[in-house]
Amino acid sequence: MAKKGNVKKGFANYLLILFIAIIAAFFIIVTIMLFTPFKSILGFKYFVYYGDAKQISSIKSAGQDIGINFSNIENVDIECGFSNVIIKRAGSKIDSGKIVIENKCSGFAREDQDTDFKYDINFTDNTFKNLKIKVTEPEGFLFFKKDITISLLTTIYQKDSFNNTKININSTKGNVFVGNNEVLNQSPEAFNDTSIKSLDVKNTDGDIFIFEKTSKISDLMIKTNKGYIDARANFEINNLKLNALKSKINFNGLTLDDAKFNINNSDLNINNLNAKNQAELDVKSGYITVNNLEGTITSNSMISDMGKATITINNVKNGNVVFPNANDSVIKLGSVDENSQVYLRGKDCDAKINKLAGVAFIETTGGNVAITTKGKEKETDIEASPRLEVKTGSGNINLKYKEKNIKNNYVNLKTNSGSINVDLSQELAFVLNVFNTKNEVRDNKNISIEGYGNEFVIPLVRNGGTNNLNITSDGKIAVNFIK
């Protein structure tokens, strides 16, 4: 009679042999599928495309071959799924323009999935000015390689690239590449930059790259969910419309007439922004950073509140920062020059300005405000004339005023119940007026002025000043002097 332990051991060996047999059968089937692509075995098939590029220089339409010249084509509509789209100058010599389709996909699919690769390229009318490209990618449940490219190429020996062409791209997960990232040809007869009349990209989570050798896109429209935008070029745009959800966007240099940034739970970073008319932020939530601003940036007009966002602008030169409904956002400004203005208004908006030389008007219900004026950073500097008015409900106000003069009687600070702390230049000549919220002159109770103890009355004249520094608050007030 067999021992119980031996039975268990024999059963375990049987399971091991069965498992090895199943694995071996699996690898045999996979090997057969790899050597017989597109053949269905046990309800599955392997597919592979070896990247044979289809070069299309002309299209047969209305009984004739029409050469591709993008300077004569007004509209290009591209429909695809995960295909990548490339728009650039060709490195090799071509007559005028061409389209290149390349498929390097491979993977496994179920028997009922369509692994065929199809594309149609046709002029949609007899004017030969409207071109449609439709690509149908192979289906599969496991891709080893998901690589299809649609390239729109134009010659470097023709000044116009896509200057007369509107390009519309409708995809799901495909990436878009615009321009070249290097000089293709040093010849004086060569044109290396790419320009586009209009580019409209709609995708789900594909990435968009705009390379250095892109000089102008007259109208740029981008709608992306979860995508990444990397615009490395310093280029011009007449009109920009960006809708981004859960995305990360980087622009190196933008010179534009008008822009609308619709930002929802996204990061927007712009190195240099020159807004000739205005750039408008419609922010639900997210992080916006602008390194250098020239021109006007505004947000949410007067009809909707900004969401919970953090907006940082490091340098404002000849510019206007206008956020009328900043709501619960955090606004951080670096240097604001004497030709610039700041207008912020919000519910619980926190605001900070590090170097104010221009004009600032800030009004918030419960947010805190901190402002430092520019002052003279070196002896040759001309002293700035900052003007500011700050109003809060329950927020605190901190002001560091470095200048020696108050110009135009224009330093007004008001909070209902918050505290006010002011640091002033020792040499500042001014008249300090302190009122309560009923607009009555306050006595010196709950007011601390460095060097005066309780021996002062309001209004307080210092250094023979005649211009006013007005403070309104029912809370604590502290005035200190910068050594």
GROMACS .gro file of C-alpha atoms in nm:
model
  483
    1MET     CA    1   0.000   0.000   0.000
    2ALA     CA    2   0.144   0.342  -0.106
    3LYS     CA    3   0.236   0.576   0.169
    4LYS     CA    4   0.040   0.899   0.197
    5GLY     CA    5   0.354   1.115   0.156
    6ASN     CA    6   0.450   0.938  -0.166
    7VAL     CA    7   0.103   1.006  -0.313
    8LYS     CA    8   0.136   1.375  -0.239
    9LYS     CA    9   0.484   1.386  -0.388
   10GLY     CA   10   0.368   1.207  -0.703
   11PHE     CA   11   0.079   1.447  -0.748
   12ALA     CA   12   0.310   1.746  -0.710
   13ASN     CA   13   0.543   1.602  -0.975
   14TYR     CA   14   0.246   1.551  -1.204
   15LEU     CA   15   0.141   1.916  -1.164
   16LEU     CA   16   0.497   2.031  -1.233
   17ILE     CA   17   0.517   1.822  -1.551
   18LEU     CA   18   0.176   1.952  -1.661
   19PHE     CA   19   0.283   2.313  -1.597
   20ILE     CA   20   0.607   2.265  -1.796
   21ALA     CA   21   0.411   2.104  -2.080
   22ILE     CA   22   0.169   2.399  -2.091
   23ILE     CA   23   0.455   2.650  -2.094
   24ALA     CA   24   0.633   2.454  -2.368
   25ALA     CA   25   0.315   2.438  -2.577
   26PHE     CA   26   0.266   2.810  -2.527
   27PHE     CA   27   0.616   2.892  -2.651
   28ILE     CA   28   0.578   2.656  -2.946
   29ILE     CA   29   0.254   2.830  -3.048
   30VAL     CA   30   0.411   3.177  -3.003
   31THR     CA   31   0.713   3.071  -3.213
   32ILE     CA   32   0.486   2.946  -3.491
   33MET     CA   33   0.289   3.272  -3.478
   34LEU     CA   34   0.610   3.479  -3.500
   35PHE     CA   35   0.715   3.294  -3.815
   36THR     CA   36   0.367   3.310  -3.971
   37PRO     CA   37   0.244   3.665  -3.905
   38PHE     CA   38  -0.123   3.750  -3.962
   39LYS     CA   39  -0.221   3.380  -3.940
   40SER     CA   40  -0.480   3.299  -3.677
   41ILE     CA   41  -0.391   3.022  -3.431
   42LEU     CA   42  -0.625   2.928  -3.146
   43GLY     CA   43  -0.809   3.259  -3.184
   44PHE     CA   44  -0.496   3.482  -3.179
   45LYS     CA   45  -0.252   3.618  -3.435
   46TYR     CA   46   0.079   3.798  -3.452
   47PHE     CA   47   0.121   4.098  -3.681
   48VAL     CA   48   0.428   4.290  -3.789
   49TYR     CA   49   0.504   4.574  -4.032
   50TYR     CA   50   0.864   4.629  -4.131
   51GLY     CA   51   0.861   5.005  -4.185
   52ASP     CA   52   0.852   5.029  -4.563
   53ALA     CA   53   0.807   5.402  -4.614
   54LYS     CA   54   0.543   5.506  -4.870
   55GLN     CA   55   0.672   5.817  -5.050
   56ILE     CA   56   0.390   6.018  -5.205
   57SER     CA   57   0.492   6.312  -5.426
   58SER     CA   58   0.176   6.328  -5.635
   59ILE     CA   59  -0.187   6.225  -5.605
   60LYS     CA   60  -0.406   6.098  -5.886
   61SER     CA   61  -0.724   6.306  -5.891
   62ALA     CA   62  -0.977   6.385  -6.163
   63GLY     CA   63  -0.778   6.170  -6.405
   64GLN     CA   64  -0.449   6.350  -6.359
   65ASP     CA   65  -0.143   6.336  -6.135
   66ILE     CA   66  -0.132   6.643  -5.909
   67GLY     CA   67   0.208   6.715  -5.759
   68ILE     CA   68   0.217   6.797  -5.387
   69ASN     CA   69   0.316   7.157  -5.329
   70PHE     CA   70   0.207   7.283  -4.988
   71SER     CA   71   0.237   7.646  -5.094
   72ASN     CA   72  -0.067   7.577  -5.318
   73ILE     CA   73  -0.262   7.365  -5.067
   74GLU     CA   74  -0.491   7.563  -4.838
   75ASN     CA   75  -0.620   7.288  -4.606
   76VAL     CA   76  -0.480   6.956  -4.483
   77ASP     CA   77  -0.708   6.745  -4.263
   78ILE     CA   78  -0.548   6.448  -4.086
   79GLU     CA   79  -0.752   6.181  -3.906
   80CYS     CA   80  -0.569   5.910  -3.715
   81GLY     CA   81  -0.552   5.724  -3.386
   82PHE     CA   82  -0.206   5.678  -3.239
   83SER     CA   83  -0.006   5.781  -3.547
   84ASN     CA   84   0.259   6.049  -3.507
   85VAL     CA   85   0.248   6.353  -3.736
   86ILE     CA   86   0.566   6.532  -3.848
   87ILE     CA   87   0.558   6.876  -4.017
   88LYS     CA   88   0.895   7.006  -4.128
   89ARG     CA   89   1.148   7.083  -4.402
   90ALA     CA   90   1.301   6.781  -4.574
   91GLY     CA   91   1.670   6.714  -4.516
   92SER     CA   92   1.711   6.555  -4.857
   93LYS     CA   93   1.635   6.740  -5.178
   94ILE     CA   94   1.276   6.716  -5.298
   95ASP     CA   95   1.106   6.906  -5.578
   96SER     CA   96   0.843   7.088  -5.370
   97GLY     CA   97   0.666   6.870  -5.116
   98LYS     CA   98   0.577   6.514  -5.032
   99ILE     CA   99   0.398   6.295  -4.782
  100VAL     CA  100   0.569   5.995  -4.624
  101ILE     CA  101   0.375   5.719  -4.445
  102GLU     CA  102   0.573   5.467  -4.242
  103ASN     CA  103   0.447   5.178  -4.030
  104LYS     CA  104   0.669   4.986  -3.787
  105CYS     CA  105   0.396   4.832  -3.570
  106SER     CA  106   0.407   4.481  -3.428
  107GLY     CA  107   0.218   4.289  -3.163
  108PHE     CA  108  -0.054   4.036  -3.087
  109ALA     CA  109  -0.424   4.062  -3.166
  110ARG     CA  110  -0.735   3.856  -3.123
  111GLU     CA  111  -0.872   3.683  -3.430
  112ASP     CA  112  -1.165   3.929  -3.448
  113GLN     CA  113  -0.939   4.237  -3.440
  114ASP     CA  114  -0.848   4.413  -3.765
  115THR     CA  115  -0.470   4.416  -3.805
  116ASP     CA  116  -0.478   4.568  -4.154
  117PHE     CA  117  -0.307   4.901  -4.205
  118LYS     CA  118  -0.489   5.138  -4.439
  119TYR     CA  119  -0.451   5.499  -4.544
  120ASP     CA  120  -0.629   5.727  -4.789
  121ILE     CA  121  -0.481   6.050  -4.928
  122ASN     CA  122  -0.711   6.247  -5.157
  123PHE     CA  123  -0.799   6.595  -5.270
  124THR     CA  124  -1.157   6.658  -5.163
  125ASP     CA  125  -1.249   6.876  -5.462
  126ASN     CA  126  -1.134   6.977  -5.808
  127THR     CA  127  -0.953   7.288  -5.687
  128PHE     CA  128  -0.677   7.061  -5.551
  129LYS     CA  129  -0.642   7.297  -5.253
  130ASN     CA  130  -0.803   7.076  -4.988
  131LEU     CA  131  -0.625   6.756  -4.891
  132LYS     CA  132  -0.749   6.482  -4.659
  133ILE     CA  133  -0.530   6.214  -4.501
  134LYS     CA  134  -0.701   5.930  -4.315
  135VAL     CA  135  -0.499   5.656  -4.147
  136THR     CA  136  -0.648   5.340  -3.996
  137GLU     CA  137  -0.402   5.174  -3.760
  138PRO     CA  138  -0.388   4.800  -3.686
  139GLU     CA  139  -0.574   4.682  -3.378
  140GLY     CA  140  -0.422   4.465  -3.107
  141PHE     CA  141  -0.427   4.387  -2.737
  142LEU     CA  142  -0.047   4.374  -2.695
  143PHE     CA  143   0.189   4.596  -2.895
  144PHE     CA  144   0.562   4.538  -2.908
  145LYS     CA  145   0.594   4.849  -3.120
  146LYS     CA  146   0.336   5.120  -3.176
  147ASP     CA  147   0.507   5.333  -3.437
  148ILE     CA  148   0.334   5.493  -3.736
  149THR     CA  149   0.441   5.830  -3.875
  150ILE     CA  150   0.271   6.065  -4.118
  151SER     CA  151   0.524   6.319  -4.245
  152LEU     CA  152   0.438   6.639  -4.430
  153LEU     CA  153   0.762   6.754  -4.591
  154THR     CA  154   0.847   7.063  -4.789
  155THR     CA  155   1.168   7.161  -4.965
  156ILE     CA  156   1.435   7.385  -4.812
  157TYR     CA  157   1.474   7.558  -5.150
  158GLN     CA  158   1.130   7.718  -5.143
  159LYS     CA  159   1.071   8.020  -4.917
  160ASP     CA  160   0.712   7.931  -4.833
  161SER     CA  161   0.685   7.615  -4.627
  162PHE     CA  162   0.329   7.590  -4.495
  163ASN     CA  163   0.266   7.965  -4.489
  164ASN     CA  164  -0.057   7.928  -4.690
  165THR     CA  165  -0.174   7.602  -4.532
  166LYS     CA  166  -0.419   7.527  -4.251
  167ILE     CA  167  -0.333   7.192  -4.093
  168ASN     CA  168  -0.596   7.018  -3.880
  169ILE     CA  169  -0.494   6.708  -3.681
  170ASN     CA  170  -0.753   6.496  -3.505
  171SER     CA  171  -0.598   6.204  -3.315
  172THR     CA  172  -0.621   6.017  -2.986
  173LYS     CA  173  -0.270   5.934  -2.866
  174GLY     CA  174  -0.046   6.041  -3.150
  175ASN     CA  175   0.240   6.286  -3.106
  176VAL     CA  176   0.289   6.595  -3.323
  177PHE     CA  177   0.634   6.728  -3.422
  178VAL     CA  178   0.665   7.072  -3.584
  179GLY     CA  179   0.978   7.219  -3.742
  180ASN     CA  180   1.340   7.105  -3.741
  181ASN     CA  181   1.567   7.108  -3.439
  182GLU     CA  182   1.877   7.209  -3.635
  183VAL     CA  183   1.992   7.393  -3.947
  184LEU     CA  184   1.964   7.156  -4.242
  185ASN     CA  185   2.165   7.350  -4.496
  186GLN     CA  186   2.402   7.649  -4.462
  187SER     CA  187   2.357   7.747  -4.826
  188PRO     CA  188   2.226   8.104  -4.879
  189GLU     CA  189   1.966   7.957  -5.116
  190ALA     CA  190   1.825   7.735  -4.836
  191PHE     CA  191   1.538   7.814  -4.603
  192ASN     CA  192   1.554   7.626  -4.274
  193ASP     CA  193   1.265   7.775  -4.077
  194THR     CA  194   0.914   7.634  -4.087
  195SER     CA  195   0.608   7.860  -4.088
  196ILE     CA  196   0.243   7.751  -4.079
  197LYS     CA  197  -0.067   7.955  -4.151
  198SER     CA  198  -0.282   7.759  -3.906
  199LEU     CA  199  -0.230   7.452  -3.689
  200ASP     CA  200  -0.526   7.295  -3.506
  201VAL     CA  201  -0.443   6.989  -3.293
  202LYS     CA  202  -0.698   6.787  -3.096
  203ASN     CA  203  -0.581   6.479  -2.911
  204THR     CA  204  -0.635   6.290  -2.587
  205ASP     CA  205  -0.291   6.240  -2.439
  206GLY     CA  206  -0.046   6.272  -2.725
  207ASP     CA  207   0.255   6.503  -2.694
  208ILE     CA  208   0.327   6.810  -2.906
  209PHE     CA  209   0.678   6.933  -2.986
  210ILE     CA  210   0.755   7.261  -3.161
  211PHE     CA  211   1.125   7.265  -3.244
  212GLU     CA  212   1.373   7.552  -3.263
  213LYS     CA  213   1.355   7.609  -3.639
  214THR     CA  214   0.990   7.714  -3.627
  215SER     CA  215   0.950   8.086  -3.688
  216LYS     CA  216   0.574   8.150  -3.704
  217ILE     CA  217   0.238   7.980  -3.664
  218SER     CA  218  -0.021   8.246  -3.743
  219ASP     CA  219  -0.309   8.065  -3.570
  220LEU     CA  220  -0.238   7.790  -3.318
  221MET     CA  221  -0.520   7.589  -3.156
  222ILE     CA  222  -0.442   7.301  -2.921
  223LYS     CA  223  -0.682   7.087  -2.720
  224THR     CA  224  -0.524   6.815  -2.511
  225ASN     CA  225  -0.607   6.590  -2.216
  226LYS     CA  226  -0.310   6.451  -2.023
  227GLY     CA  227  -0.073   6.560  -2.301
  228TYR     CA  228   0.269   6.722  -2.283
  229ILE     CA  229   0.351   7.030  -2.490
  230ASP     CA  230   0.715   7.127  -2.540
  231ALA     CA  231   0.756   7.438  -2.757
  232ARG     CA  232   1.130   7.501  -2.776
  233ALA     CA  233   1.113   7.764  -3.049
  234ASN     CA  234   1.098   8.141  -3.009
  235PHE     CA  235   0.814   8.199  -3.251
  236GLU     CA  236   0.533   8.436  -3.343
  237ILE     CA  237   0.162   8.369  -3.315
  238ASN     CA  238  -0.124   8.595  -3.415
  239ASN     CA  239  -0.390   8.402  -3.224
  240LEU     CA  240  -0.337   8.122  -2.972
  241LYS     CA  241  -0.609   7.908  -2.814
  242LEU     CA  242  -0.497   7.640  -2.569
  243ASN     CA  243  -0.728   7.404  -2.381
  244ALA     CA  244  -0.539   7.179  -2.142
  245LEU     CA  245  -0.663   6.925  -1.886
  246LYS     CA  246  -0.416   6.743  -1.661
  247SER     CA  247  -0.134   6.849  -1.891
  248LYS     CA  248   0.213   6.998  -1.871
  249ILE     CA  249   0.295   7.282  -2.110
  250ASN     CA  250   0.630   7.453  -2.173
  251PHE     CA  251   0.677   7.749  -2.407
  252ASN     CA  252   1.023   7.897  -2.454
  253GLY     CA  253   0.944   8.225  -2.629
  254LEU     CA  254   0.607   8.357  -2.746
  255THR     CA  255   0.539   8.679  -2.932
  256LEU     CA  256   0.166   8.700  -2.992
  257ASP     CA  257  -0.125   8.931  -3.056
  258ASP     CA  258  -0.399   8.750  -2.864
  259ALA     CA  259  -0.403   8.433  -2.658
  260LYS     CA  260  -0.653   8.236  -2.452
  261PHE     CA  261  -0.509   7.978  -2.212
  262ASN     CA  262  -0.780   7.752  -2.071
  263ILE     CA  263  -0.600   7.571  -1.790
  264ASN     CA  264  -0.758   7.297  -1.578
  265ASN     CA  265  -0.542   7.106  -1.332
  266SER     CA  266  -0.237   7.167  -1.552
  267ASP     CA  267   0.110   7.322  -1.536
  268LEU     CA  268   0.185   7.608  -1.777
  269ASN     CA  269   0.541   7.745  -1.801
  270ILE     CA  270   0.641   8.030  -2.033
  271ASN     CA  271   0.997   8.162  -2.041
  272ASN     CA  272   0.939   8.481  -2.242
  273LEU     CA  273   0.590   8.615  -2.317
  274ASN     CA  274   0.536   8.925  -2.530
  275ALA     CA  275   0.160   8.990  -2.554
  276LYS     CA  276   0.106   9.273  -2.800
  277ASN     CA  277  -0.266   9.289  -2.728
  278GLN     CA  278  -0.336   9.053  -2.438
  279ALA     CA  279  -0.296   8.700  -2.310
  280GLU     CA  280  -0.596   8.575  -2.116
  281LEU     CA  281  -0.586   8.300  -1.855
  282ASP     CA  282  -0.904   8.106  -1.792
  283VAL     CA  283  -0.788   7.904  -1.494
  284LYS     CA  284  -0.983   7.635  -1.312
  285SER     CA  285  -0.680   7.511  -1.120
  286GLY     CA  286  -0.311   7.460  -1.179
  287TYR     CA  287   0.030   7.624  -1.172
  288ILE     CA  288   0.124   7.904  -1.411
  289THR     CA  289   0.478   8.043  -1.429
  290VAL     CA  290   0.596   8.323  -1.660
  291ASN     CA  291   0.960   8.421  -1.637
  292ASN     CA  292   0.951   8.746  -1.839
  293LEU     CA  293   0.631   8.931  -1.931
  294GLU     CA  294   0.592   9.223  -2.168
  295GLY     CA  295   0.239   9.333  -2.252
  296THR     CA  296  -0.089   9.248  -2.083
  297ILE     CA  297  -0.188   8.928  -1.907
  298THR     CA  298  -0.537   8.897  -1.763
  299SER     CA  299  -0.761   8.623  -1.629
  300ASN     CA  300  -1.122   8.508  -1.635
  301SER     CA  301  -1.245   8.853  -1.744
  302MET     CA  302  -1.522   8.973  -1.516
  303ILE     CA  303  -1.763   8.685  -1.564
  304SER     CA  304  -1.610   8.387  -1.382
  305ASP     CA  305  -1.390   8.327  -1.080
  306MET     CA  306  -1.044   8.186  -1.109
  307GLY     CA  307  -1.005   7.847  -0.945
  308LYS     CA  308  -0.742   7.755  -0.691
  309ALA     CA  309  -0.428   7.835  -0.886
  310THR     CA  310  -0.074   7.951  -0.818
  311ILE     CA  311   0.050   8.214  -1.063
  312THR     CA  312   0.413   8.329  -1.063
  313ILE     CA  313   0.548   8.606  -1.287
  314ASN     CA  314   0.913   8.680  -1.222
  315ASN     CA  315   0.966   8.996  -1.430
  316VAL     CA  316   0.707   9.242  -1.562
  317LYS     CA  317   0.839   9.500  -1.807
  318ASN     CA  318   0.612   9.747  -1.987
  319GLY     CA  319   0.329   9.521  -1.885
  320ASN     CA  320  -0.005   9.492  -1.712
  321VAL     CA  321  -0.110   9.212  -1.477
  322VAL     CA  322  -0.489   9.219  -1.447
  323PHE     CA  323  -0.659   8.947  -1.241
  324PRO     CA  324  -1.005   9.082  -1.149
  325ASN     CA  325  -1.139   8.753  -1.006
  326ALA     CA  326  -0.836   8.588  -0.851
  327ASN     CA  327  -1.063   8.422  -0.592
  328ASP     CA  328  -0.862   8.171  -0.381
  329SER     CA  329  -0.545   8.185  -0.588
  330VAL     CA  330  -0.189   8.270  -0.488
  331ILE     CA  331  -0.026   8.544  -0.697
  332LYS     CA  332   0.351   8.587  -0.680
  333LEU     CA  333   0.518   8.869  -0.872
  334GLY     CA  334   0.889   8.940  -0.885
  335SER     CA  335   1.005   9.266  -1.042
  336VAL     CA  336   0.738   9.511  -1.165
  337ASP     CA  337   0.904   9.802  -1.348
  338GLU     CA  338   0.797  10.167  -1.343
  339ASN     CA  339   0.604  10.131  -1.670
  340SER     CA  340   0.391   9.843  -1.542
  341GLN     CA  341   0.067   9.809  -1.349
  342VAL     CA  342  -0.082   9.536  -1.131
  343TYR     CA  343  -0.453   9.495  -1.054
  344LEU     CA  344  -0.557   9.203  -0.835
  345ARG     CA  345  -0.894   9.137  -0.683
  346GLY     CA  346  -1.013   8.819  -0.514
  347LYS     CA  347  -1.188   8.650  -0.226
  348ASP     CA  348  -0.906   8.482  -0.032
  349CYS     CA  349  -0.630   8.566  -0.278
  350ASP     CA  350  -0.278   8.586  -0.131
  351ALA     CA  351  -0.053   8.830  -0.315
  352LYS     CA  352   0.319   8.902  -0.304
  353ILE     CA  353   0.532   9.150  -0.501
  354ASN     CA  354   0.908   9.143  -0.449
  355LYS     CA  355   1.021   9.456  -0.638
  356LEU     CA  356   0.752   9.710  -0.713
  357ALA     CA  357   0.851  10.018  -0.911
  358GLY     CA  358   0.519  10.073  -1.089
  359VAL     CA  359   0.155  10.078  -0.980
  360ALA     CA  360  -0.029   9.815  -0.775
  361PHE     CA  361  -0.395   9.799  -0.673
  362ILE     CA  362  -0.484   9.491  -0.467
  363GLU     CA  363  -0.818   9.409  -0.307
  364THR     CA  364  -0.890   9.083  -0.126
  365THR     CA  365  -1.142   8.970   0.135
  366GLY     CA  366  -0.938   8.732   0.348
  367GLY     CA  367  -0.601   8.701   0.175
  368ASN     CA  368  -0.266   8.832   0.292
  369VAL     CA  369  -0.062   9.086   0.096
  370ALA     CA  370   0.316   9.140   0.105
  371ILE     CA  371   0.486   9.408  -0.105
  372THR     CA  372   0.848   9.523  -0.126
  373THR     CA  373   0.930   9.825  -0.342
  374LYS     CA  374   1.231   9.826  -0.570
  375GLY     CA  375   1.449  10.098  -0.417
  376LYS     CA  376   1.789  10.192  -0.557
  377GLU     CA  377   1.984   9.873  -0.616
  378LYS     CA  378   2.293  10.068  -0.720
  379GLU     CA  379   2.399  10.432  -0.701
  380THR     CA  380   2.342  10.499  -1.071
  381ASP     CA  381   1.977  10.387  -1.049
  382ILE     CA  382   1.702  10.645  -1.079
  383GLU     CA  383   1.475  10.617  -0.778
  384ALA     CA  384   1.142  10.463  -0.868
  385SER     CA  385   0.803  10.612  -0.783
  386PRO     CA  386   0.589  10.315  -0.683
  387ARG     CA  387   0.220  10.380  -0.621
  388LEU     CA  388   0.009  10.131  -0.436
  389GLU     CA  389  -0.329  10.079  -0.279
  390VAL     CA  390  -0.409   9.765  -0.079
  391LYS     CA  391  -0.745   9.670   0.072
  392THR     CA  392  -0.825   9.356   0.266
  393GLY     CA  393  -1.107   9.238   0.490
  394SER     CA  394  -0.936   9.018   0.748
  395GLY     CA  395  -0.600   8.967   0.580
  396ASN     CA  396  -0.265   9.104   0.694
  397ILE     CA  397  -0.061   9.362   0.503
  398ASN     CA  398   0.318   9.379   0.502
  399LEU     CA  399   0.489   9.665   0.318
  400LYS     CA  400   0.861   9.728   0.282
  401TYR     CA  401   0.899  10.073   0.124
  402LYS     CA  402   1.263  10.136   0.023
  403GLU     CA  403   1.228  10.470  -0.156
  404LYS     CA  404   1.311  10.807   0.002
  405ASN     CA  405   1.004  10.983  -0.135
  406ILE     CA  406   0.633  10.915  -0.163
  407LYS     CA  407   0.512  11.046  -0.496
  408ASN     CA  408   0.157  11.159  -0.574
  409ASN     CA  409   0.031  11.091  -0.216
  410TYR     CA  410  -0.033  10.736  -0.336
  411VAL     CA  411   0.040  10.485  -0.064
  412ASN     CA  412  -0.288  10.365   0.086
  413LEU     CA  413  -0.324  10.056   0.305
  414LYS     CA  414  -0.654   9.933   0.447
  415THR     CA  415  -0.767   9.624   0.639
  416ASN     CA  416  -1.077   9.583   0.852
  417SER     CA  417  -0.950   9.340   1.115
  418GLY     CA  418  -0.606   9.230   0.997
  419SER     CA  419  -0.270   9.371   1.107
  420ILE     CA  420  -0.050   9.610   0.910
  421ASN     CA  421   0.329   9.604   0.928
  422VAL     CA  422   0.525   9.872   0.744
  423ASP     CA  423   0.904   9.899   0.704
  424LEU     CA  424   1.016  10.240   0.573
  425SER     CA  425   1.340  10.399   0.463
  426GLN     CA  426   1.504  10.603   0.742
  427GLU     CA  427   1.521  10.900   0.505
  428LEU     CA  428   1.161  10.882   0.388
  429ALA     CA  429   0.976  11.210   0.424
  430PHE     CA  430   0.605  11.152   0.479
  431VAL     CA  431   0.289  11.230   0.672
  432LEU     CA  432   0.145  10.923   0.846
  433ASN     CA  433  -0.235  10.923   0.867
  434VAL     CA  434  -0.407  10.642   1.056
  435PHE     CA  435  -0.784  10.594   1.049
  436ASN     CA  436  -1.023  10.334   1.181
  437THR     CA  437  -1.276  10.166   0.953
  438LYS     CA  438  -1.527  10.443   1.032
  439ASN     CA  439  -1.278  10.683   0.871
  440GLU     CA  440  -1.203  10.847   1.207
  441VAL     CA  441  -0.849  10.951   1.302
  442ARG     CA  442  -0.704  10.702   1.551
  443ASP     CA  443  -0.510  10.778   1.864
  444ASN     CA  444  -0.179  10.600   1.929
  445LYS     CA  445  -0.336  10.293   2.094
  446ASN     CA  446  -0.235   9.964   1.926
  447ILE     CA  447   0.005  10.161   1.704
  448SER     CA  448   0.379  10.096   1.731
  449ILE     CA  449   0.624  10.334   1.564
  450GLU     CA  450   0.992  10.251   1.602
  451GLY     CA  451   1.179  10.519   1.799
  452TYR     CA  452   0.871  10.710   1.914
  453GLY     CA  453   0.735  10.500   2.201
  454ASN     CA  454   0.403  10.657   2.296
  455GLU     CA  455   0.523  11.009   2.227
  456PHE     CA  456   0.348  11.078   1.898
  457VAL     CA  457   0.018  11.202   1.765
  458ILE     CA  458  -0.163  11.125   1.443
  459PRO     CA  459  -0.104  11.265   1.184
  460LEU     CA  460   0.270  11.214   1.229
  461VAL     CA  461   0.506  11.425   1.017
  462ARG     CA  462   0.852  11.280   0.960
  463ASN     CA  463   1.156  11.441   0.794
  464GLY     CA  464   0.944  11.741   0.698
  465GLY     CA  465   0.733  11.534   0.462
  466THR     CA  466   0.418  11.659   0.291
  467ASN     CA  467   0.303  11.351   0.101
  468ASN     CA  468   0.069  11.110   0.274
  469LEU     CA  469   0.105  10.747   0.379
  470ASN     CA  470  -0.250  10.649   0.467
  471ILE     CA  471  -0.334  10.349   0.686
  472THR     CA  472  -0.686  10.237   0.772
  473SER     CA  473  -0.742   9.955   1.021
  474ASP     CA  474  -0.909   9.856   1.345
  475GLY     CA  475  -0.624   9.612   1.413
  476LYS     CA  476  -0.260   9.634   1.512
  477ILE     CA  477  -0.026   9.864   1.323
  478ALA     CA  478   0.355   9.855   1.336
  479VAL     CA  479   0.590  10.100   1.163
  480ASN     CA  480   0.963  10.023   1.154
  481PHE     CA  481   1.257  10.184   0.978
  482ILE     CA  482   1.509  10.018   0.750
  483LYS     CA  483   1.862  10.069   0.879
   0.00000   0.00000   0.00000
